[in-house]
XYZ file of C-alpha atoms in Angstrom:
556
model
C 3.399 70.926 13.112
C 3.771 69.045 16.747
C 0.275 67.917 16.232
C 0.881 66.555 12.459
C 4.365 64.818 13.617
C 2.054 63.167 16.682
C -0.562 62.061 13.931
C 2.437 60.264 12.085
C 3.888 58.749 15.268
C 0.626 57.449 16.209
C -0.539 56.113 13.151
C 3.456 54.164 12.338
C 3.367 52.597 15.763
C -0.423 51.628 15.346
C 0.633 50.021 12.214
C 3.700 48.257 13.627
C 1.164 46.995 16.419
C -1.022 45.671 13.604
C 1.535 44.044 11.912
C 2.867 42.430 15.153
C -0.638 40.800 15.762
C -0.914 40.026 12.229
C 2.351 37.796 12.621
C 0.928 36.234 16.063
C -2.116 35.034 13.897
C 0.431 33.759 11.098
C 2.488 32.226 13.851
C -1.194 30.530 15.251
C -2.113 29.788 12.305
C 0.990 27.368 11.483
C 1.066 26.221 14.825
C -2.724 25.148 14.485
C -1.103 22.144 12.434
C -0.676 19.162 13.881
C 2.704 18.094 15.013
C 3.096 14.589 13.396
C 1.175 13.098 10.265
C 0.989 10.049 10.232
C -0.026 8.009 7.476
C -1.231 3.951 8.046
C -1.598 1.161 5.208
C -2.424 -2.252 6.501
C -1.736 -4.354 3.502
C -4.559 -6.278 1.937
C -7.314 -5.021 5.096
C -10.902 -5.642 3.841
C -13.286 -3.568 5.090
C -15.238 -6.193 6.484
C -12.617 -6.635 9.164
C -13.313 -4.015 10.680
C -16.749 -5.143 11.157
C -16.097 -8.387 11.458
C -13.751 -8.632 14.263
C -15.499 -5.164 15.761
C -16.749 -6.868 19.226
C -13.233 -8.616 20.119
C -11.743 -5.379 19.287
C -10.273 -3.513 22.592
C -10.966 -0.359 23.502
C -7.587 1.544 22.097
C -7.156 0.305 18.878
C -9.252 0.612 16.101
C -12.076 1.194 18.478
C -10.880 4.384 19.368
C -9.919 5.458 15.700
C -13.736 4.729 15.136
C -15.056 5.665 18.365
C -12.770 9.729 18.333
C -12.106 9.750 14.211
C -14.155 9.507 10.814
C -15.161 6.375 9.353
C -15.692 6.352 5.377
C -17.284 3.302 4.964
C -17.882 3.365 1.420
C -14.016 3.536 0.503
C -12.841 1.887 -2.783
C -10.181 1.451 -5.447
C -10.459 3.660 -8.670
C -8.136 1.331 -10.692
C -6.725 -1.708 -11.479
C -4.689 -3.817 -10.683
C -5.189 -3.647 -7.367
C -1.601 -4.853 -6.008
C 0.709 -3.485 -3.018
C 2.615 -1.473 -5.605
C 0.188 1.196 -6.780
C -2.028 1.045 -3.717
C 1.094 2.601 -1.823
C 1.510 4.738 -4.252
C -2.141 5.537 -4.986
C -2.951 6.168 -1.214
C 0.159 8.825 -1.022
C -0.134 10.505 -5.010
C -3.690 11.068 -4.583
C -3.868 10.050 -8.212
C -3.665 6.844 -9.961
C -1.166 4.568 -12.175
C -2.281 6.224 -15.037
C 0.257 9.296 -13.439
C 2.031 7.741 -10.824
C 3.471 5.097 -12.958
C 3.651 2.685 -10.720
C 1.501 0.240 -12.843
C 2.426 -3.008 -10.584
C 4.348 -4.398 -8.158
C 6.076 -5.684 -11.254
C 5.644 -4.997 -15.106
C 7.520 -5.551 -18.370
C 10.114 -2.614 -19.193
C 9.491 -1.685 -23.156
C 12.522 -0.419 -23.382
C 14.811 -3.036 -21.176
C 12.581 -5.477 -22.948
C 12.968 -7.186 -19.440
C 10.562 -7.290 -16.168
C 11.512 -4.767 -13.511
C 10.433 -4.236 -9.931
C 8.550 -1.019 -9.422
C 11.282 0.149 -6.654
C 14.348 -1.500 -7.603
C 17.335 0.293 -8.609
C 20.972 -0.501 -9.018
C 22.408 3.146 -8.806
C 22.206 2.737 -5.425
C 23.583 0.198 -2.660
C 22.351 -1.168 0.507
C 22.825 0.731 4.223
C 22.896 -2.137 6.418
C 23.495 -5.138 4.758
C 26.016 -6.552 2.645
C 23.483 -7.867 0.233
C 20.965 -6.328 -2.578
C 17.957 -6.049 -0.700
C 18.843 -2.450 -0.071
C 18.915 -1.370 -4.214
C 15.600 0.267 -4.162
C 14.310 4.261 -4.597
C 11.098 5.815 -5.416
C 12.951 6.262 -8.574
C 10.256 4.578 -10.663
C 7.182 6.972 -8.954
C 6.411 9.669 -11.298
C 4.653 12.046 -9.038
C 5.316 13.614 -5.763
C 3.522 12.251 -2.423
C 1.526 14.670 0.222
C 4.731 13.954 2.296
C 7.177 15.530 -0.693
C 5.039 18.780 -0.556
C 5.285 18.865 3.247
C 9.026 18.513 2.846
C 9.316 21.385 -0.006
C 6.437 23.876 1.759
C 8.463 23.673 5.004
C 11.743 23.998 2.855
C 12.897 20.657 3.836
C 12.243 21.123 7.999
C 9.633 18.970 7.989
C 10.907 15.232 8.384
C 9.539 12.440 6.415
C 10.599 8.627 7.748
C 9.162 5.849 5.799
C 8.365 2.248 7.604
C 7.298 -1.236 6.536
C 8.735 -4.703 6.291
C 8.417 -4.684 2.426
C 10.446 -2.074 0.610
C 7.287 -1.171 -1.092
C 5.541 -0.288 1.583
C 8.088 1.857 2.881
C 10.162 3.753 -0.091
C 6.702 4.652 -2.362
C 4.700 6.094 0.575
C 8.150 8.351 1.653
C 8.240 9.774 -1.684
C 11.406 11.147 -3.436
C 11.939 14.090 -0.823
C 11.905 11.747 2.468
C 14.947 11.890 5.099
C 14.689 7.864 5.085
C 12.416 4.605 4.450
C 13.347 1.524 6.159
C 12.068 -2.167 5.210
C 12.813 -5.275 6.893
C 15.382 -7.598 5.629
C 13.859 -10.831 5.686
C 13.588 -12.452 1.904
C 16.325 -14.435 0.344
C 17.804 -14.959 3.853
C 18.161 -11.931 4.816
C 20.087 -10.753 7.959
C 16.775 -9.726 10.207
C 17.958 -6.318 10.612
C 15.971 -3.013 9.378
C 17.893 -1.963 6.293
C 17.353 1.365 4.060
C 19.672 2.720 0.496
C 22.074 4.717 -0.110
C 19.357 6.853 -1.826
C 18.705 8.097 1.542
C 22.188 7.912 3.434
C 25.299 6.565 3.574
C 25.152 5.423 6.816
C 22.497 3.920 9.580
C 21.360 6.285 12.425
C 22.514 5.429 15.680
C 18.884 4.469 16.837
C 18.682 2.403 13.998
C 21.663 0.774 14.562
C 20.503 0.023 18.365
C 17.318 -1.473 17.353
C 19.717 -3.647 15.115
C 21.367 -4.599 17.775
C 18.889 -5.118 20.482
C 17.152 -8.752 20.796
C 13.837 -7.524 19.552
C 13.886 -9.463 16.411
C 15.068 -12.464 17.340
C 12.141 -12.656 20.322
C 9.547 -13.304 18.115
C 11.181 -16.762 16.928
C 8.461 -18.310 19.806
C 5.062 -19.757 19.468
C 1.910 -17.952 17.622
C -1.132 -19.832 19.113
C -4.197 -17.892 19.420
C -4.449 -14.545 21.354
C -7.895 -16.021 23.425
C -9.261 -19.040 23.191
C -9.548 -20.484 19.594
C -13.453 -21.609 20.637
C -14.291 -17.677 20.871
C -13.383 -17.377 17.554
C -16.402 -17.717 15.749
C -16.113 -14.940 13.233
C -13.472 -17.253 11.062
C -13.769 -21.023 9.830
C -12.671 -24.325 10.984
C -9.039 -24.492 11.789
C -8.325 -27.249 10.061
C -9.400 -27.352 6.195
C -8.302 -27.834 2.541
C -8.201 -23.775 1.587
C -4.967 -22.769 3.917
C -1.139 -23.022 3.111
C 0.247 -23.379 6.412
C 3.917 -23.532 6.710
C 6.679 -25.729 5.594
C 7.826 -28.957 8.308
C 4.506 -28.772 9.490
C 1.690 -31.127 8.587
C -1.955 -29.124 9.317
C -2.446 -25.770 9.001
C -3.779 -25.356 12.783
C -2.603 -24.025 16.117
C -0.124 -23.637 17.445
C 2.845 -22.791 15.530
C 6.217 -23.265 16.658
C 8.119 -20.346 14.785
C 11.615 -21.344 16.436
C 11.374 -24.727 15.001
C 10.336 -24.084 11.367
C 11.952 -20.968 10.646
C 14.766 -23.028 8.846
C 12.348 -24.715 6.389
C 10.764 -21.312 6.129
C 13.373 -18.541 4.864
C 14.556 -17.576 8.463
C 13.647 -14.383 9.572
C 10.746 -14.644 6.536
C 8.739 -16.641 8.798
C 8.232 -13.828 11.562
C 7.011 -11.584 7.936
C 4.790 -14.553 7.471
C 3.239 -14.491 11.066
C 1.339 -11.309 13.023
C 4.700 -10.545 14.964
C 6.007 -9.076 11.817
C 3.413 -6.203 12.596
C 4.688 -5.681 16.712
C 7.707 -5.687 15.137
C 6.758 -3.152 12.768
C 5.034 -1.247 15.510
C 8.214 -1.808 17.741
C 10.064 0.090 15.046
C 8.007 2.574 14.724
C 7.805 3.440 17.974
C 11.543 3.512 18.049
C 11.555 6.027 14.997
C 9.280 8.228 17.142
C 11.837 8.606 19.482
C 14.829 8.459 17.771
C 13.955 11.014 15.048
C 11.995 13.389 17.925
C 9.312 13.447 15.255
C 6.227 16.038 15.947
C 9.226 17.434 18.276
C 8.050 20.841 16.932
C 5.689 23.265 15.142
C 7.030 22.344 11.725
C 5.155 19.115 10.718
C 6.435 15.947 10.110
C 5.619 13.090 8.535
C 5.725 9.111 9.339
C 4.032 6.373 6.683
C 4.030 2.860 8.470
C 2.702 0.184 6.578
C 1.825 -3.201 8.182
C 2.946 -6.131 5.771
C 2.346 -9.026 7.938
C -1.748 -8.856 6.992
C -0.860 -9.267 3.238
C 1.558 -12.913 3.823
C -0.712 -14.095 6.597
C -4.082 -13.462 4.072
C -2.069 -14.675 1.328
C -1.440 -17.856 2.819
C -4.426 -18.464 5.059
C -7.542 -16.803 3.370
C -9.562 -14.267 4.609
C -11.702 -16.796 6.503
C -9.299 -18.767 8.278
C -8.074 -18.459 11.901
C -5.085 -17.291 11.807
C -6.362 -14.164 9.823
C -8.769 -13.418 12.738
C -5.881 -13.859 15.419
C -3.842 -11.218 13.081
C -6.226 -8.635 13.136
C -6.740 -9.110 16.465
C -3.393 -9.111 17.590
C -2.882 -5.814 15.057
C -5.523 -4.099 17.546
C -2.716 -4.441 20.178
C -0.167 -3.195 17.939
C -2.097 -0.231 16.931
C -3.104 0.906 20.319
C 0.478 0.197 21.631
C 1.340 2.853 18.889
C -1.127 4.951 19.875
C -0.149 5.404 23.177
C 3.526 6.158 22.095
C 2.085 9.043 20.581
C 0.032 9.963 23.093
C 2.984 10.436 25.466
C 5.585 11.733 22.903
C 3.985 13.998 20.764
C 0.321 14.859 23.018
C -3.043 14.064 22.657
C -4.632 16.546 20.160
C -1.124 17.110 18.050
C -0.686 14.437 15.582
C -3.310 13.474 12.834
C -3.714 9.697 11.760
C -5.591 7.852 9.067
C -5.572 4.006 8.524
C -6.889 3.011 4.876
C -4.917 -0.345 3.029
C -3.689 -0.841 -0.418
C -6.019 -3.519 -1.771
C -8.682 -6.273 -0.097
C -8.942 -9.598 -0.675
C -11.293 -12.141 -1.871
C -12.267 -15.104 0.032
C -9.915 -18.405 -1.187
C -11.114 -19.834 -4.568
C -11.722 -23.166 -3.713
C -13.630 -22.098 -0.366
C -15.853 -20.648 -2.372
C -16.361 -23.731 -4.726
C -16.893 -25.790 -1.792
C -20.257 -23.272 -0.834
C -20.837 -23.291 -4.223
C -20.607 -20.131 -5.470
C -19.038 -19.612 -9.118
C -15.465 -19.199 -9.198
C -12.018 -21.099 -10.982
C -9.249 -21.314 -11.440
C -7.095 -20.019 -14.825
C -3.934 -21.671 -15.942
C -2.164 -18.020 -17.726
C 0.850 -19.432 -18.941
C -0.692 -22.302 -20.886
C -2.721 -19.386 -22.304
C 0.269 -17.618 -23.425
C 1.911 -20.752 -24.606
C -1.252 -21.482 -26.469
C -1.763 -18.178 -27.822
C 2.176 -18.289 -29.505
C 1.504 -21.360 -30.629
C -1.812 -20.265 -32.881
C 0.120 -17.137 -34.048
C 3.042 -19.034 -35.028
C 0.647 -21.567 -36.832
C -0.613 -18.487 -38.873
C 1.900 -15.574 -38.936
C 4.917 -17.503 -38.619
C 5.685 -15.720 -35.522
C 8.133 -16.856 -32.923
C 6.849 -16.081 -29.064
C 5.555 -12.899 -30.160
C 3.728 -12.452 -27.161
C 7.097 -11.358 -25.083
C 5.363 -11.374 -20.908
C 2.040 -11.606 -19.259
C 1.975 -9.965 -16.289
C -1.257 -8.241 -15.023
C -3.372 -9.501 -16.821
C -1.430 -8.166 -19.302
C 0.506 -9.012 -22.844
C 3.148 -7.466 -23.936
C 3.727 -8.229 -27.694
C 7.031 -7.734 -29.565
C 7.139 -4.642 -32.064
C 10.111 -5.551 -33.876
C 9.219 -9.337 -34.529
C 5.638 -7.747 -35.824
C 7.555 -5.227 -38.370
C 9.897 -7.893 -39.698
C 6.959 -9.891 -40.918
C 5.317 -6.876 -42.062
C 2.071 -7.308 -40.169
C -0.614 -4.883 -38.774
C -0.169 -4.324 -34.723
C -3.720 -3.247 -34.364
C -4.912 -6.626 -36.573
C -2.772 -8.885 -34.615
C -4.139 -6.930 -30.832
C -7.869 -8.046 -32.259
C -6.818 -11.032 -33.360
C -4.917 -11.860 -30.163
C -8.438 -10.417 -28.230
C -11.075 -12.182 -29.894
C -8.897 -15.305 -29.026
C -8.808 -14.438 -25.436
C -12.749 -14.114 -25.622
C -13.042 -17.661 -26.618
C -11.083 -18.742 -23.244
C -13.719 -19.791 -20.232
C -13.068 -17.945 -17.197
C -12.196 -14.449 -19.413
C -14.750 -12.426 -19.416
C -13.601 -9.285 -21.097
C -10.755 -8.165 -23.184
C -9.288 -4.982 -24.096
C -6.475 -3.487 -26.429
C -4.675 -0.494 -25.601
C -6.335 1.838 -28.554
C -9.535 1.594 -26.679
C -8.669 1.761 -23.114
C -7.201 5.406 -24.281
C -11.189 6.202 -25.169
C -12.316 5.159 -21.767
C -11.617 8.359 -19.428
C -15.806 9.951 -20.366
C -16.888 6.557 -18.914
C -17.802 6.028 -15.127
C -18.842 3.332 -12.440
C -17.854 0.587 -14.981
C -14.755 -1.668 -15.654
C -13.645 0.523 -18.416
C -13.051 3.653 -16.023
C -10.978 1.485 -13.787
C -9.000 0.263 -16.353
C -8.192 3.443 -17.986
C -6.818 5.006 -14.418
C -4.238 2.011 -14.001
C -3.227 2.341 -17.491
C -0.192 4.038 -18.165
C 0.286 4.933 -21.938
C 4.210 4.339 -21.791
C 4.423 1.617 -19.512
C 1.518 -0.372 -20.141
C 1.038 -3.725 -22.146
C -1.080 -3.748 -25.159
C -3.552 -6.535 -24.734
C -5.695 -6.545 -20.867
C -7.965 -8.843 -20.128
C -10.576 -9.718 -17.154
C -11.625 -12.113 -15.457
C -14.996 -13.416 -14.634
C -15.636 -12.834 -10.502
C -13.760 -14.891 -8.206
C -11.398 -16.221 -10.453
C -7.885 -16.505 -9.512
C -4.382 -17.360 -12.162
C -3.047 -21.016 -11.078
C 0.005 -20.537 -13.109
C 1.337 -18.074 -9.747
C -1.079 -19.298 -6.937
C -1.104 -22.395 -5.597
C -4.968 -22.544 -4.586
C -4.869 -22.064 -1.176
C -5.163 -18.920 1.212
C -5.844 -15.440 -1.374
C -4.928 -13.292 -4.002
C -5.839 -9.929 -5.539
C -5.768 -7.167 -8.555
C -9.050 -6.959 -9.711
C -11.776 -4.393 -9.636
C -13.829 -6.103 -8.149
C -15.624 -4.847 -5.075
C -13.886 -8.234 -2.775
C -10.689 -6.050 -4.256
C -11.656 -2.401 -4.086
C -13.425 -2.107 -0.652
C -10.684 -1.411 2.241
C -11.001 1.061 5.082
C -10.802 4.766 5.450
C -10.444 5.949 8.783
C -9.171 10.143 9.600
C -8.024 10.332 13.448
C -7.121 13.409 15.673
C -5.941 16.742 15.026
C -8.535 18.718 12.825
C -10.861 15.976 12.142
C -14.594 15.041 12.754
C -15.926 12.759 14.998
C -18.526 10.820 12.619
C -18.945 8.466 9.463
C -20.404 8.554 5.998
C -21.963 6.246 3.585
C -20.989 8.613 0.487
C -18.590 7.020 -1.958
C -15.078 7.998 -1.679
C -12.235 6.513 -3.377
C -8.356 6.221 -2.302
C -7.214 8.859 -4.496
C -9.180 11.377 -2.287
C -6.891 10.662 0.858
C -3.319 12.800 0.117
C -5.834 15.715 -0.954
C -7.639 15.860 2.111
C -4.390 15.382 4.280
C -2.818 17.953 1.633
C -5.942 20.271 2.374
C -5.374 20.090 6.537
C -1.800 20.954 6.184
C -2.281 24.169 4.054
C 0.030 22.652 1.358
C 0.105 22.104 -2.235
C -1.958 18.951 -3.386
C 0.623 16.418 -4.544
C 1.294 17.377 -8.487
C -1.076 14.994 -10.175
C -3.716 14.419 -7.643
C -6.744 13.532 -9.189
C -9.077 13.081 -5.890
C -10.881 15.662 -3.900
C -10.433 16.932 -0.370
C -13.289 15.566 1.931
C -14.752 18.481 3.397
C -16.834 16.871 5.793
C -13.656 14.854 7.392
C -11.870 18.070 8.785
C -12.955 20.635 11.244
C-alpha cells in the first residue's frame, strides 16, 4: 500500500513538474515576440528610389533595413485606384477595397447623395484644437487591421498609437481598436500642433501636450537648401525647369527656399507638410510617442504605424525627377536612421520588428515626359462630364444625370433614370461606348461586368474588380491610356497617381529585425500579403478579410 501511495506521489509531482515546464515554454514562446511592431508607409515611395538614391544613402537608414532585413523587390498594388486612402488601408487589412471599403481618399455617398471623405466623421470632435480637423475615425474601414487583432489577442494590453501628418495616414493604419492616432494640424490654417478625436480620448496625453508646447514645430520655419552640394546630385534633373510647382511668393522653383518668408502665402504651418521637415517632424514625434507611451516596454506587443506624408506633397509638387525629391529622400534616410536608433536604445536591438512598404508610386510629370517624347496627355474630366450630360439631355431629356466623377468614376442618378422610365444597364452602355470615342480613354467598364472579373488575373480587369466595392462604388469606370494624367484637378506640373499601372503599383517592401531573414527576392508579392505575414510572426489571427498570403521565406 506504501509502495502504491509512493507510485501516486511520484507520478502527481512528475506531472506538476511537466506542467511547470510546459508553462516556461508557453511563457518563451510569447516572449519570443518582438516587443514593438512597427509598421512604416512613406507616401507615394517608388521603388526606384530606393535604387536610385542607393549610393548617397548612409549607412543607418535604409541601408541597414536592406543591408540586416528582406528586400521584396517585386512588390506591387493589386487594385485600383491607387490613392493614399486605400493604400493605408490596403497595407494594414491585408485585403483590398473590394472589403475594406475604403474605395478612395474620397468617393460619392449613394445614400447621402453627397461626396464624403473616407475618415471624416462628425460624431466626434477634435482633441486639441478648436477647429474640425479633428472629426475623423476609422469609422468608414470595414475590416479590422493586423494592429486590431493584436489589440483583441492580447485582450486590449497590447498598445496601438497611430502617426502621420495626414489623418489618413494615421487613423486607417490604427484601426478601430487603437489607444490613439495623431495627424498634424496644418491645412486650412491650422494651429501646428499634433491633434487626434474624441474617438480616441477626451483629452491630450501629457507628452503630447509637451511636444505641443515645445518649439519643435516652429524650428523648421528656416531654409531647405540641399542636404550636399546640389552638383552631386546627379540622380535628379535640372533645378530649374517647366515640370515643377514650386511655392507661392517665389519666382523659380530652385534652391534655396526660405520657409520663414513664404509660409504666409503658403497656408502657414502647410508649408513645413509641403517640405522634407514635415518627415523629422514626423520622426520627432514619433520618437516622442516611443517614450511617452513606454511602447515595447514589455512582453505584450505593441504596435506603432508612422506614415511619412511629406514624400507625397513634395512628389506632388516637384515630380519624381526633380531636385527637391532627391534632397527628400535623402534627408528621409536621416530621419529613418534617427528613428532607428531611438529604438535601438529604448526598446533593444533584436526586440522590435519593422517593415517600410508605401501606399502608391508615382509617375514621372506628364509634360516631362512629352518633352522626351514619350506618349502621354493630358485629359480635361469635367468637360467630359459636362459633355456627356449634355448628349444625354439632347436624347433622353435628362437633366445632369451623371451626379459626380470621381475616380475615374460616374456616378449616375437612379431616381432621375426611373422617372423617365429608361433602362440603367442601356444608358451604362450608352454612357461607355461614348467614353470609348474620347482620345486619351482607353478602356471602359460598367459595374455588371467588373462583378464577372474576380476568375481573371495579371490584367486590368483583376485590378479593377479588387478596388471595386459593390455598395460603394460608381457605375461607369474608365481607364486611361499610360501616362495620362486629369487636368480638370492637376495643374501639369510635379505628379499624380491612381492607376494600375506599374509607374503606380511598384513601391517597396522591406521586413526588418525580430524574426526576419536577412535576404531579397525577385518573386511577385503584392501589398495585401504584408498584415498576413506580420499577422503570421505574431501568432495572431489574420485581420478578418485578408486576402494575401504570409511570406514564408521573410520570417525565421
Amino acid at each position: 500500500m506504501k509502495n502504491i501511495l509512493y507510485l501516486i506521489v511520484v507520478f502527481v509531482v512528475s506531472l506538476s513538474c511537466k506542467a511547470q515546464n510546459n508553462v516556461s515554454k508557453v511563457v518563451e514562446t510569447n516572449t519570443s515576440n518582438p516587443k514593438l511592431v512597427v509598421g512604416i508607409v512613406v507616401d507615394q515611395m517608388r521603388y526606384d528610389y530606393l535604387t536610385r538614391f542607393y549610393n548617397k544613402y548612409g549607412e543607418g537608414g535604409f541601408k541597414r533595413i536592406i543591408n540586416e532585413g528582406f528586400n521584396c523587390k517585386n512588390n506591387h498594388f493589386n487594385y485600383v485606384p491607387t490613392k493614399t486612402g486605400p493604400g493605408h488601408a490596403s497595407v494594414f487589412t491585408g485585403t483590398t477595397p473590394k472589403y475594406h471599403g475604403i474605395i478612395g481618399n474620397d468617393w460619392y455617398d449613394k445614400k447621402l447623395k453627397q461626396k464624403v471623405y473616407c475618415v471624416e466623421d462628425d460624431s466626434v470632435t477634435s482633441v486639441g484644437s478648436n477647429d474640425a480637423e479633428g472629426k475623423v475615425s476609422p469609422h468608414r474601414l470595414l475590416t479590422t487591421t493586423f494592429a486590431d487583432e493584436n489589440r483583441l489577442f492580447t485582450q486590449m494590453r497590447g498598445k496601438t498609437i497611430g502617426i502621420a501628418l495626414k489623418d489618413r495616414g494615421s487613423v486607417l493604419p490604427a484601426g478601430h481598436t487603437a489607444n490613439a492616432a495623431y495627424w498634424f494640424n496644418y491645412e486650412n490654417d491650422g494651429n501646428g500642433n499634433w491633434i487626434s478625436s474624441s474617438f480616441y480620448m477626451n483629452e491630450m496625453p501629457k507628452w503630447v501636450k509637451d511636444f505641443n508646447d515645445s518649439n519643435i514645430t516652429e524650428s523648421y520655419f528656416k531654409e531647405w537648401n540641399t542636404l550636399y552640394d546640389i552638383n552631386t546630385y546627379t540622380e535628379s534633373g535640372s533645378d530649374l525647369n517647366t515640370f515643377e510647382g514650386g511655392f507661392k511668393g517665389k519666382e523659380t522653383a530652385t534652391f534655396p527656399y526660405d520657409l520663414a518668408g513664404l509660409k504666409d502665402d503658403n497656408g502657414g504651418f502647410n508649408i513645413i507638410a509641403e517640405s522634407p521637415y514635415g518627415n523629422s517632424l514626423t520622426s520627432d514625434f514619433a520618437i516622442a510617442a516611443i517614450n511617452g507611451e513606454e511602447l515595447g516596454a514589455d512582453d505584450i506587443t505593441d504596435v506603432l504605424t508612422v506614415s511619412y506624408s511629406s514624400t507625397d506633397k513634395v512628389g506632388h509638387n516637384f515630380g519624381p525627377d526633380s531636385k527637391e525629391i532627391e534632397d527628400t529622400y535623402l534627408r528621409l534616410d536621416k530621419d529613418l536612421e534617427r528613428l532607428l536608433n531611438a529604438l535601438d536604445n529604448k526598446v533593444g536591438k533584436g526586440n522590435y520588428t519593422l517593415f517600410v512598404t508605401a501606399d502608391h508610386a508615382a509617375p514621372n510629370a506628364i509634360n516631362y515626359m512629352k518633352s522626351v517624347k514619350v506618349p502621354s496627355g493630358f485629359f480635361n474630366e469635367s468637360v467630359m462630364q459636362k459633355e456627356l450630360n449634355a448628349f444625354l439631355n439632347g436624347k433622353y431629356g435628362l437633366s445632369n444625370v451623371i451626379l459626380s466623377r470621381i475616380n475615374n468614376q460616374l456616378f449616375l442618378d437612379y431616381q432621375q433614370l426611373e422617372e423617365h422610365k429608361l433602362d440603367l444597364q442601356t444608358i451604362k452602355k450608352e454612357i461607355a461606348l461614348k467614353l470609348l470615342s474620347y482620345e486619351l480613354i482607353d478602356k471602359v467598364y460598367v459595374t455588371s461586368a467588373i462583378n464577372h472579373f474576380e476568375n481573371t488575373s495579371g490584367d486590368i480587369e483583376l485590378l479593377l474588380s479588387n478596388g471595386h466595392n459593390q455598395k460603394r462604388s460608381g457605375d461607369i469606370l474608365y481607364v486611361f491610356d499610360p501616362f495620362v494624367l486629369n487636368s480638370a484637378s492637376w495643374n501639369k506640373t510635379g505628379t499624380d497617381h491612381g492607376t494600375g499601372l506599374n509607374y503606380d503599383t511598384h513601391v517597396p517592401l522591406l521586413f526588418f529585425g525580430k524574426g526576419i531573414k536577412h535576404g531579397e527576392t525577385l518573386q511577385k508579392t503584392e501589398i495585401t500579403d504584408i498584415a498576413p505575414t506580420m499577422s503570421a510572426l505574431l501568432g495572431i489571427s489574420f485581420p478578418n478579410a485578408s486576402i494575401g498570403k504570409p511570406l514564408e521565406f521573410v520570417l525565421e
